[in-house]
């Protein structure tokens, strides 16, 4: 059965990405050491792959602001390859991001006109068309641009859910604005407090005979429902509401009746989110740039998103202590807002601005920085985050062109990496040396850099319970060990992991930005995690 899908040059030829380990860099941590917020420096496809095993199904809200595919970003490509390159950038990342979402989670993606239509079809393919939630129009600027045929004032934010039905049940209302609160008054000094009035008419096609009648106002005026309409209530129910002072006929008792809705009786004091977000409510690129320049003394980020915009997204899509992720972190706005709003977060950024903007910005947030949404939410500082680098590739070529384990890996890193490549969670048992990681119930992995003998294997087998299974990875071992025990699988490294993924690629950025080059000795400051 054929299905509608988007095709492009290179689709289906995406590499199998190496699931690397993350290296904790303690000297770049900041604030409370007990928190688990993560700032990761490295290619975001590699970083997402590194997170996939541990964090699948755990992220409540994802916001990404990927490259918009403007001519300046892809100046070396013709038009067809330009779109294909952008889609090849996005597709594998979106697939992993979907896996990371919780069942009621959602992803929010900023784009402009260049790739919006392609993004919609691609997301239909990745998330399922039935899980499209909406497209939001954000007024990103208030001034008029006179140098182009049209003055582009908006961007799009495309929203998909892991499961739309579950998301709709979980999503939050947005806080009432002062404009909405101003609609509530108390024109008749009702002791129940302020109220607003709503019409009591309904469409005639949905009404019964009991909803067609004349209403006599306190002034004696007779009022029939407008053409094509009926009253929402039967005459009996209307009289009950009048007796309870819930119908308002105006100060002189002569107006068309309207029902009183009291703010004190409203269970949900928020509003249903709308799909047009105005600059006065959620900020502009210009206001965000001013904030960035204030934080970095005139050296602000090029095109940041305002904190108010991200605040609106997180208000709708998450609650306190939920996990938020941004894999195109830019200047760190999503992480900064999540921090201030009491969410846990993971931020990923490849460029040098991870060091020059994201890191110092989050330090300022911990210290109580007062820009952006700080004043509105009463932010005074606190919390903290941990910093991570991606590990280098596990497999390299020796001087003879043969694949070998990289010498940048110590024994602990090697165990963690081999465990991840085989789908095991690295978790060494303090009492049993060969239980270095686990996957399914009672399934373990043991990685050694030493030659494995039959006697050693027999000793391990004596400690292995009948229902337990074990994978052993070693550089060499006695002949026949692979079939010696049914519940012990012995594999040779690196040969057993060579075909699991692509090694040796440190970035998949497709020439959008130039990745930084790390000095050889920078790995020495890291701890694997």
Short mmCIF file of C-alpha atoms in Angstrom, two decimals:
data_model
loop_
_atom_site.label_atom_id
_atom_site.label_comp_id
_atom_site.label_asym_id
_atom_site.label_seq_id
_atom_site.Cartn_x
_atom_site.Cartn_y
_atom_site.Cartn_z
CA UNK A 1 0.00 0.00 0.00
CA UNK A 2 1.48 3.31 -1.10
CA UNK A 3 1.55 6.31 1.20
CA UNK A 4 2.18 10.01 0.75
CA UNK A 5 5.74 10.91 1.68
CA UNK A 6 8.39 13.53 1.10
CA UNK A 7 11.45 12.50 -0.89
CA UNK A 8 14.76 14.28 -1.33
CA UNK A 9 18.32 13.70 -2.46
CA UNK A 10 20.01 11.50 0.12
CA UNK A 11 16.88 10.25 1.88
CA UNK A 12 17.39 6.76 3.23
CA UNK A 13 21.17 7.13 3.08
CA UNK A 14 21.57 8.63 6.54
CA UNK A 15 24.52 7.19 8.48
CA UNK A 16 24.07 4.98 11.51
CA UNK A 17 25.25 7.43 14.16
CA UNK A 18 27.68 6.34 16.86
CA UNK A 19 26.02 6.36 20.30
CA UNK A 20 28.87 7.99 22.20
CA UNK A 21 29.19 8.45 25.92
CA UNK A 22 29.06 11.87 27.55
CA UNK A 23 32.09 13.12 29.46
CA UNK A 24 31.35 15.14 32.56
CA UNK A 25 33.51 18.29 32.85
CA UNK A 26 33.29 19.21 36.56
CA UNK A 27 35.30 22.42 36.32
CA UNK A 28 32.56 23.90 34.13
CA UNK A 29 29.69 22.90 36.46
CA UNK A 30 28.01 25.75 38.30
CA UNK A 31 25.72 26.14 41.28
CA UNK A 32 24.07 23.37 43.26
CA UNK A 33 26.00 20.11 42.64
CA UNK A 34 22.89 18.04 43.37
CA UNK A 35 20.92 19.19 40.32
CA UNK A 36 20.76 17.17 37.11
CA UNK A 37 20.39 19.95 34.52
CA UNK A 38 22.72 19.29 31.58
CA UNK A 39 24.59 21.60 29.20
CA UNK A 40 26.23 19.55 26.44
CA UNK A 41 28.83 20.81 23.99
CA UNK A 42 28.99 18.86 20.75
CA UNK A 43 27.26 17.98 17.50
CA UNK A 44 23.58 17.71 18.30
CA UNK A 45 22.93 14.54 16.29
CA UNK A 46 25.72 12.75 18.13
CA UNK A 47 24.53 14.21 21.42
CA UNK A 48 20.92 13.16 20.82
CA UNK A 49 22.12 9.65 20.00
CA UNK A 50 24.10 9.68 23.23
CA UNK A 51 20.94 10.61 25.17
CA UNK A 52 18.53 8.28 23.38
CA UNK A 53 19.06 5.13 25.43
CA UNK A 54 18.74 6.76 28.86
CA UNK A 55 16.15 9.46 28.16
CA UNK A 56 13.72 7.82 25.71
CA UNK A 57 10.16 8.61 26.75
CA UNK A 58 11.22 11.07 29.46
CA UNK A 59 11.17 14.53 27.84
CA UNK A 60 7.93 16.49 28.32
CA UNK A 61 8.67 19.45 26.04
CA UNK A 62 11.16 19.96 23.21
CA UNK A 63 11.77 23.35 21.64
CA UNK A 64 14.17 23.72 18.72
CA UNK A 65 15.13 26.68 16.58
CA UNK A 66 17.04 25.00 13.71
CA UNK A 67 18.73 26.87 10.84
CA UNK A 68 16.05 28.44 8.66
CA UNK A 69 17.71 27.43 5.36
CA UNK A 70 18.34 30.92 4.09
CA UNK A 71 20.60 31.58 1.14
CA UNK A 72 23.41 32.69 3.43
CA UNK A 73 23.35 29.38 5.28
CA UNK A 74 23.59 27.31 2.09
CA UNK A 75 25.41 29.60 -0.31
CA UNK A 76 27.41 26.74 -1.84
CA UNK A 77 24.41 24.68 -2.97
CA UNK A 78 21.90 24.94 -5.78
CA UNK A 79 18.21 25.11 -4.89
CA UNK A 80 17.36 21.40 -5.10
CA UNK A 81 20.35 20.33 -3.04
CA UNK A 82 19.70 23.17 -0.63
CA UNK A 83 16.31 21.75 0.39
CA UNK A 84 17.67 18.21 0.41
CA UNK A 85 20.54 19.23 2.67
CA UNK A 86 18.18 20.91 5.12
CA UNK A 87 15.87 17.90 5.17
CA UNK A 88 18.82 15.55 5.63
CA UNK A 89 19.86 17.70 8.58
CA UNK A 90 16.42 17.56 10.18
CA UNK A 91 15.10 14.05 9.52
CA UNK A 92 17.45 11.95 11.69
CA UNK A 93 17.30 14.50 14.49
CA UNK A 94 13.50 14.55 14.49
CA UNK A 95 13.36 10.76 14.65
CA UNK A 96 15.49 10.69 17.80
CA UNK A 97 13.61 13.65 19.29
CA UNK A 98 10.35 11.76 18.85
CA UNK A 99 11.82 8.81 20.74
CA UNK A 100 12.82 11.11 23.59
CA UNK A 101 9.31 12.55 24.03
CA UNK A 102 7.07 11.29 26.81
CA UNK A 103 3.68 9.87 25.81
CA UNK A 104 2.00 13.23 26.50
CA UNK A 105 4.97 15.31 25.38
CA UNK A 106 5.22 17.79 22.51
CA UNK A 107 7.81 19.33 20.20
CA UNK A 108 7.77 23.00 19.15
CA UNK A 109 9.80 23.94 16.07
CA UNK A 110 10.56 27.49 14.90
CA UNK A 111 10.80 28.10 11.15
CA UNK A 112 10.10 30.79 8.60
CA UNK A 113 8.63 30.63 5.08
CA UNK A 114 11.72 28.97 3.55
CA UNK A 115 11.13 25.48 4.94
CA UNK A 116 7.79 25.59 6.76
CA UNK A 117 5.89 23.57 4.14
CA UNK A 118 8.63 20.94 3.90
CA UNK A 119 8.84 20.72 7.68
CA UNK A 120 5.12 20.01 7.95
CA UNK A 121 5.28 17.08 5.55
CA UNK A 122 8.47 15.75 7.15
CA UNK A 123 6.90 15.94 10.62
CA UNK A 124 3.77 14.22 9.33
CA UNK A 125 6.04 11.35 8.32
CA UNK A 126 8.02 11.26 11.59
CA UNK A 127 5.29 11.98 14.17
CA UNK A 128 2.18 10.95 12.22
CA UNK A 129 -0.23 13.39 10.62
CA UNK A 130 -2.79 12.73 13.33
CA UNK A 131 -0.35 14.13 15.90
CA UNK A 132 -0.12 17.58 14.33
CA UNK A 133 -1.35 20.04 16.97
CA UNK A 134 -1.19 23.49 15.38
CA UNK A 135 0.97 26.14 13.76
CA UNK A 136 1.51 29.30 15.76
CA UNK A 137 2.14 32.66 14.15
CA UNK A 138 4.63 34.68 16.19
CA UNK A 139 4.92 38.43 15.54
CA UNK A 140 8.71 38.59 15.67
CA UNK A 141 9.02 42.27 14.83
CA UNK A 142 6.89 45.40 15.12
CA UNK A 143 8.81 47.68 12.76
CA UNK A 144 8.32 47.69 8.99
CA UNK A 145 11.07 46.41 6.69
CA UNK A 146 11.12 48.66 3.59
CA UNK A 147 14.03 47.10 1.70
CA UNK A 148 12.10 44.03 0.48
CA UNK A 149 8.99 43.36 -1.57
CA UNK A 150 7.18 42.38 1.64
CA UNK A 151 7.96 43.19 5.23
CA UNK A 152 8.12 39.81 6.96
CA UNK A 153 6.82 40.26 10.48
CA UNK A 154 6.24 36.71 11.63
CA UNK A 155 7.78 33.30 12.08
CA UNK A 156 6.04 29.96 12.54
CA UNK A 157 6.15 27.62 15.51
CA UNK A 158 4.98 24.18 14.43
CA UNK A 159 3.70 21.92 17.20
CA UNK A 160 3.49 18.13 17.11
CA UNK A 161 2.72 15.70 19.92
CA UNK A 162 3.95 12.19 20.60
CA UNK A 163 0.26 11.38 21.14
CA UNK A 164 -2.10 14.25 20.38
CA UNK A 165 -4.94 12.95 22.53
CA UNK A 166 -2.71 12.60 25.58
CA UNK A 167 -1.12 15.99 24.95
CA UNK A 168 -4.49 17.72 24.77
CA UNK A 169 -5.39 16.28 28.16
CA UNK A 170 -2.07 17.35 29.66
CA UNK A 171 -1.60 20.77 28.12
CA UNK A 172 -2.02 23.82 30.35
CA UNK A 173 -4.01 26.98 29.84
CA UNK A 174 -2.18 30.28 29.51
CA UNK A 175 -2.55 32.80 32.34
CA UNK A 176 -5.32 35.36 32.03
CA UNK A 177 -4.08 38.66 30.68
CA UNK A 178 -4.98 41.97 32.25
CA UNK A 179 -7.09 42.66 29.16
CA UNK A 180 -9.22 39.60 29.92
CA UNK A 181 -9.38 40.37 33.64
CA UNK A 182 -10.63 43.86 32.79
CA UNK A 183 -13.75 42.27 31.30
CA UNK A 184 -14.76 41.17 34.80
CA UNK A 185 -16.69 43.81 36.72
CA UNK A 186 -19.42 43.93 39.35
CA UNK A 187 -22.05 46.24 37.90
CA UNK A 188 -24.74 45.24 40.40
CA UNK A 189 -22.56 44.81 43.52
CA UNK A 190 -23.18 41.06 43.60
CA UNK A 191 -21.68 39.59 46.82
CA UNK A 192 -20.16 36.75 44.76
CA UNK A 193 -17.69 39.21 43.27
CA UNK A 194 -16.70 40.32 39.79
CA UNK A 195 -18.26 38.73 36.73
CA UNK A 196 -18.50 39.01 32.98
CA UNK A 197 -21.64 38.45 30.94
CA UNK A 198 -22.12 35.96 28.10
CA UNK A 199 -24.90 35.59 25.56
CA UNK A 200 -27.74 33.14 26.30
CA UNK A 201 -28.56 32.39 22.66
CA UNK A 202 -27.76 29.23 20.70
CA UNK A 203 -28.14 28.14 17.08
CA UNK A 204 -31.77 27.32 16.28
CA UNK A 205 -30.84 24.10 14.49
CA UNK A 206 -29.74 22.56 17.76
CA UNK A 207 -32.70 23.75 19.83
CA UNK A 208 -35.95 22.11 20.96
CA UNK A 209 -39.45 23.63 21.03
CA UNK A 210 -38.98 24.52 24.72
CA UNK A 211 -36.17 26.94 23.81
CA UNK A 212 -38.33 29.19 21.59
CA UNK A 213 -40.25 31.74 23.67
CA UNK A 214 -40.42 35.41 24.55
CA UNK A 215 -38.58 36.84 27.55
CA UNK A 216 -40.14 39.70 29.48
CA UNK A 217 -37.52 42.05 30.93
CA UNK A 218 -37.99 43.74 34.34
CA UNK A 219 -38.95 46.90 32.43
CA UNK A 220 -41.76 45.02 30.62
CA UNK A 221 -40.03 44.75 27.26
CA UNK A 222 -40.68 41.51 25.32
CA UNK A 223 -37.68 39.97 23.59
CA UNK A 224 -37.63 37.02 21.15
CA UNK A 225 -34.44 35.21 20.14
CA UNK A 226 -32.78 36.62 16.99
CA UNK A 227 -33.55 34.98 13.65
CA UNK A 228 -31.80 31.62 13.33
CA UNK A 229 -31.29 31.39 17.08
CA UNK A 230 -33.05 30.05 20.17
CA UNK A 231 -32.51 30.59 23.88
CA UNK A 232 -29.87 28.40 25.48
CA UNK A 233 -32.19 27.52 28.39
CA UNK A 234 -35.75 26.38 28.78
CA UNK A 235 -38.08 28.96 30.40
CA UNK A 236 -38.01 26.96 33.62
CA UNK A 237 -34.19 26.98 33.78
CA UNK A 238 -34.08 30.67 32.85
CA UNK A 239 -36.41 31.55 35.72
CA UNK A 240 -34.16 29.63 38.13
CA UNK A 241 -31.16 31.64 36.97
CA UNK A 242 -33.10 34.91 37.28
CA UNK A 243 -34.12 33.99 40.81
CA UNK A 244 -30.45 33.37 41.67
CA UNK A 245 -29.45 36.77 40.21
CA UNK A 246 -27.43 35.14 37.44
CA UNK A 247 -29.15 36.89 34.54
CA UNK A 248 -28.36 40.56 33.90
CA UNK A 249 -30.84 42.83 32.09
CA UNK A 250 -28.74 45.99 32.25
CA UNK A 251 -28.79 48.82 34.78
CA UNK A 252 -32.35 49.81 33.78
CA UNK A 253 -33.69 46.26 33.40
CA UNK A 254 -34.34 46.84 29.70
CA UNK A 255 -31.44 45.16 27.91
CA UNK A 256 -31.22 41.79 26.15
CA UNK A 257 -30.56 39.31 28.98
CA UNK A 258 -27.05 37.89 29.46
CA UNK A 259 -25.75 35.28 31.89
CA UNK A 260 -23.31 36.30 34.63
CA UNK A 261 -20.09 34.24 34.89
CA UNK A 262 -18.27 34.82 38.18
CA UNK A 263 -14.48 34.76 38.33
CA UNK A 264 -14.68 33.24 41.81
CA UNK A 265 -16.53 30.22 40.38
CA UNK A 266 -14.17 29.62 37.46
CA UNK A 267 -12.25 26.44 38.10
CA UNK A 268 -9.72 27.21 35.36
CA UNK A 269 -8.43 30.73 35.74
CA UNK A 270 -6.42 30.41 32.51
CA UNK A 271 -7.25 30.77 28.85
CA UNK A 272 -7.21 28.34 25.94
CA UNK A 273 -4.00 29.06 23.99
CA UNK A 274 -4.49 30.82 20.67
CA UNK A 275 -2.45 30.44 17.51
CA UNK A 276 -1.44 34.08 17.00
CA UNK A 277 1.13 35.34 19.49
CA UNK A 278 1.67 39.08 19.49
CA UNK A 279 4.93 40.84 20.17
CA UNK A 280 3.42 42.79 23.07
CA UNK A 281 2.77 39.49 24.85
CA UNK A 282 5.83 37.35 24.01
CA UNK A 283 8.51 39.75 22.82
CA UNK A 284 10.41 40.23 19.56
CA UNK A 285 13.82 39.44 18.12
CA UNK A 286 14.77 43.05 18.83
CA UNK A 287 13.81 42.87 22.49
CA UNK A 288 15.71 39.59 22.81
CA UNK A 289 18.78 41.13 21.15
CA UNK A 290 18.71 44.04 23.60
CA UNK A 291 18.55 41.58 26.50
CA UNK A 292 21.46 39.61 25.01
CA UNK A 293 23.55 42.75 24.55
CA UNK A 294 22.88 43.76 28.15
CA UNK A 295 24.07 40.37 29.41
CA UNK A 296 27.19 40.29 27.24
CA UNK A 297 28.12 43.99 27.23
CA UNK A 298 27.28 44.63 23.59
CA UNK A 299 28.47 41.24 22.33
CA UNK A 300 25.00 39.70 22.21
CA UNK A 301 23.90 36.70 20.17
CA UNK A 302 22.95 37.34 16.55
CA UNK A 303 19.30 36.32 16.44
CA UNK A 304 18.06 35.18 19.86
CA UNK A 305 14.51 34.29 20.83
CA UNK A 306 12.90 36.32 23.63
CA UNK A 307 12.54 34.64 27.00
CA UNK A 308 8.83 35.55 27.02
CA UNK A 309 8.28 33.42 23.91
CA UNK A 310 9.86 30.35 25.48
CA UNK A 311 8.02 31.04 28.73
CA UNK A 312 4.69 30.86 26.88
CA UNK A 313 5.66 27.53 25.33
CA UNK A 314 6.77 26.01 28.63
CA UNK A 315 3.65 27.30 30.41
CA UNK A 316 1.49 25.41 27.93
CA UNK A 317 3.56 22.26 27.43
CA UNK A 318 5.18 21.53 30.80
CA UNK A 319 4.98 21.80 34.58
CA UNK A 320 7.54 22.29 37.33
CA UNK A 321 10.13 19.49 37.46
CA UNK A 322 9.28 18.29 33.94
CA UNK A 323 12.22 17.70 31.59
CA UNK A 324 12.73 20.19 28.74
CA UNK A 325 15.19 19.77 25.86
CA UNK A 326 16.65 22.10 23.24
CA UNK A 327 19.14 20.56 20.80
CA UNK A 328 19.79 23.82 18.89
CA UNK A 329 20.45 25.85 22.03
CA UNK A 330 21.98 28.92 20.37
CA UNK A 331 22.50 31.53 23.07
CA UNK A 332 20.89 29.38 25.77
CA UNK A 333 17.43 30.95 25.97
CA UNK A 334 15.47 27.70 26.43
CA UNK A 335 17.77 26.49 29.20
CA UNK A 336 17.70 29.89 30.92
CA UNK A 337 13.89 30.06 30.89
CA UNK A 338 13.49 26.42 31.94
CA UNK A 339 15.87 27.08 34.84
CA UNK A 340 13.94 30.13 36.00
CA UNK A 341 10.62 28.28 35.71
CA UNK A 342 11.71 25.28 37.76
CA UNK A 343 11.98 22.78 34.93
CA UNK A 344 14.80 20.29 34.49
CA UNK A 345 16.58 20.76 31.17
CA UNK A 346 19.07 19.46 28.65
CA UNK A 347 20.67 21.95 26.27
CA UNK A 348 22.92 20.98 23.33
CA UNK A 349 25.10 23.36 21.34
CA UNK A 350 28.02 22.72 18.98
CA UNK A 351 29.48 26.16 18.35
CA UNK A 352 31.99 28.10 20.41
CA UNK A 353 29.07 30.14 21.73
CA UNK A 354 28.36 27.18 23.99
CA UNK A 355 31.37 28.52 25.93
CA UNK A 356 30.99 32.24 25.16
CA UNK A 357 27.20 32.60 25.57
CA UNK A 358 25.36 29.52 26.89
CA UNK A 359 27.72 28.76 29.75
CA UNK A 360 28.10 32.31 31.12
CA UNK A 361 24.41 33.02 30.59
CA UNK A 362 23.37 30.07 32.73
CA UNK A 363 25.91 31.09 35.35
CA UNK A 364 24.26 34.50 35.44
CA UNK A 365 20.84 32.84 35.78
CA UNK A 366 22.04 30.80 38.77
CA UNK A 367 23.38 34.05 40.27
CA UNK A 368 19.97 35.76 39.86
CA UNK A 369 20.21 37.60 36.52
CA UNK A 370 17.27 40.01 36.24
CA UNK A 371 16.69 40.28 32.48
CA UNK A 372 14.00 38.59 30.41
CA UNK A 373 11.22 37.04 32.50
CA UNK A 374 13.06 37.31 35.85
CA UNK A 375 11.10 40.25 37.23
CA UNK A 376 7.72 38.94 36.04
CA UNK A 377 8.15 35.59 37.81
CA UNK A 378 10.15 36.82 40.79
CA UNK A 379 13.36 35.01 39.91
CA UNK A 380 16.08 35.47 42.54
CA UNK A 381 18.62 32.84 41.51
CA UNK A 382 19.55 29.36 42.68
CA UNK A 383 19.89 25.88 41.26
CA UNK A 384 22.72 24.78 39.03
CA UNK A 385 23.80 22.68 36.06
CA UNK A 386 26.44 20.21 34.93
CA UNK A 387 28.58 20.51 31.80
CA UNK A 388 29.35 17.66 29.38
CA UNK A 389 31.47 17.08 26.29
CA UNK A 390 30.91 14.32 23.77
CA UNK A 391 33.50 11.59 23.93
CA UNK A 392 35.74 11.20 20.87
CA UNK A 393 34.99 8.41 18.44
CA UNK A 394 35.67 4.94 19.84
CA UNK A 395 37.25 3.35 16.75
CA UNK A 396 40.18 4.87 14.85
CA UNK A 397 42.61 3.54 12.23
CA UNK A 398 46.16 2.60 13.23
CA UNK A 399 49.20 3.35 11.09
CA UNK A 400 48.43 0.26 9.00
CA UNK A 401 44.85 1.36 8.36
CA UNK A 402 43.37 -1.22 10.71
CA UNK A 403 40.49 -0.34 13.07
CA UNK A 404 41.52 -0.18 16.74
CA UNK A 405 40.16 1.25 19.99
CA UNK A 406 41.12 4.92 20.34
CA UNK A 407 43.90 5.56 22.86
CA UNK A 408 41.79 8.43 24.24
CA UNK A 409 39.68 5.82 26.01
CA UNK A 410 40.69 4.67 29.46
CA UNK A 411 39.30 1.42 30.89
CA UNK A 412 36.23 3.03 32.46
CA UNK A 413 35.34 4.95 29.30
CA UNK A 414 35.78 1.81 27.22
CA UNK A 415 33.40 -0.19 29.38
CA UNK A 416 30.79 2.57 29.23
CA UNK A 417 31.14 2.93 25.46
CA UNK A 418 30.98 -0.80 24.67
CA UNK A 419 28.00 -1.16 27.02
CA UNK A 420 26.14 1.64 25.22
CA UNK A 421 26.94 0.23 21.78
CA UNK A 422 25.40 -3.08 22.83
CA UNK A 423 22.31 -1.52 24.40
CA UNK A 424 23.36 -1.87 28.04
CA UNK A 425 23.17 0.81 30.71
CA UNK A 426 26.58 1.35 32.29
CA UNK A 427 26.16 0.63 36.02
CA UNK A 428 29.07 -1.26 37.65
CA UNK A 429 28.11 -3.48 40.55
CA UNK A 430 30.23 -2.74 43.62
CA UNK A 431 30.25 -6.39 44.69
CA UNK A 432 30.34 -8.37 41.41
CA UNK A 433 33.19 -7.25 39.14
CA UNK A 434 31.71 -8.71 35.94
CA UNK A 435 28.36 -6.92 36.33
CA UNK A 436 29.40 -3.67 34.69
CA UNK A 437 26.06 -2.89 33.03
CA UNK A 438 22.59 -4.29 32.51
CA UNK A 439 19.86 -4.25 29.89
CA UNK A 440 16.88 -6.53 30.22
CA UNK A 441 16.12 -8.15 33.54
CA UNK A 442 19.05 -10.34 34.63
CA UNK A 443 21.09 -9.59 31.50
CA UNK A 444 24.58 -8.16 32.10
CA UNK A 445 27.73 -7.08 30.27
CA UNK A 446 31.40 -7.45 31.18
CA UNK A 447 34.10 -5.63 29.19
CA UNK A 448 37.77 -6.38 29.72
CA UNK A 449 40.96 -5.21 28.04
CA UNK A 450 42.77 -8.40 29.11
CA UNK A 451 43.02 -11.79 27.43
CA UNK A 452 40.16 -14.02 28.60
CA UNK A 453 41.03 -17.61 29.48
CA UNK A 454 38.80 -20.64 29.85
CA UNK A 455 39.62 -20.81 33.55
CA UNK A 456 38.47 -17.22 34.05
CA UNK A 457 35.27 -17.91 32.15
CA UNK A 458 34.59 -21.00 34.25
CA UNK A 459 35.02 -18.95 37.42
CA UNK A 460 32.54 -16.35 36.20
CA UNK A 461 30.09 -19.07 35.18
CA UNK A 462 30.17 -20.49 38.72
CA UNK A 463 28.93 -17.14 40.05
CA UNK A 464 26.32 -16.68 37.31
CA UNK A 465 22.84 -17.75 38.38
CA UNK A 466 20.86 -20.02 36.10
CA UNK A 467 18.39 -17.33 35.02
CA UNK A 468 21.11 -14.70 34.40
CA UNK A 469 22.71 -14.02 31.02
CA UNK A 470 26.06 -12.38 30.36
CA UNK A 471 27.77 -10.74 27.38
CA UNK A 472 31.57 -10.61 27.62
CA UNK A 473 33.61 -8.39 25.29
CA UNK A 474 37.38 -8.93 25.21
CA UNK A 475 40.22 -8.21 22.76
CA UNK A 476 41.20 -11.90 22.64
CA UNK A 477 40.26 -15.19 24.29
CA UNK A 478 40.84 -18.93 24.23
CA UNK A 479 39.43 -20.83 21.28
CA UNK A 480 35.92 -22.17 21.81
CA UNK A 481 34.84 -19.83 24.62
CA UNK A 482 32.01 -18.40 22.53
CA UNK A 483 30.12 -21.71 22.70
CA UNK A 484 31.28 -22.89 26.11
CA UNK A 485 28.11 -21.80 27.99
CA UNK A 486 24.61 -21.23 26.65
CA UNK A 487 23.99 -18.22 28.88
CA UNK A 488 27.37 -16.55 28.23
CA UNK A 489 28.10 -14.84 24.92
CA UNK A 490 31.77 -13.99 24.30
CA UNK A 491 32.62 -11.44 21.59
CA UNK A 492 35.86 -9.96 20.33
CA UNK A 493 36.49 -6.22 20.38
CA UNK A 494 36.73 -4.12 18.36
CA UNK A 495 35.55 -6.53 15.63
CA UNK A 496 32.16 -7.15 17.24
CA UNK A 497 31.22 -3.45 17.21
CA UNK A 498 32.66 -2.35 13.86
CA UNK A 499 29.39 -2.78 11.96
CA UNK A 500 27.12 -1.22 14.60
CA UNK A 501 27.53 2.40 13.45
CA UNK A 502 29.69 4.92 11.64
CA UNK A 503 32.88 5.87 13.48
CA UNK A 504 35.21 8.81 13.03
CA UNK A 505 32.64 11.55 12.29
CA UNK A 506 32.68 14.36 14.84
CA UNK A 507 29.94 16.51 13.37
CA UNK A 508 26.92 16.15 11.12
CA UNK A 509 26.30 19.85 10.69
CA UNK A 510 26.30 19.79 6.85
CA UNK A 511 28.36 22.97 6.61
CA UNK A 512 25.78 25.14 8.35
CA UNK A 513 28.27 26.23 10.99
CA UNK A 514 31.94 25.62 11.44
CA UNK A 515 32.50 23.32 14.40
CA UNK A 516 35.23 24.22 16.89
CA UNK A 517 38.36 22.11 17.03
CA UNK A 518 39.21 20.84 20.50
CA UNK A 519 42.80 20.57 21.61
CA UNK A 520 44.05 17.08 22.29
CA UNK A 521 44.52 17.78 26.01
CA UNK A 522 40.95 19.03 26.52
CA UNK A 523 39.76 15.44 26.94
CA UNK A 524 41.91 15.17 30.04
CA UNK A 525 39.58 17.46 32.00
CA UNK A 526 36.55 15.23 31.52
CA UNK A 527 34.97 12.39 33.46
CA UNK A 528 32.73 9.88 31.69
CA UNK A 529 29.07 9.82 32.71
#
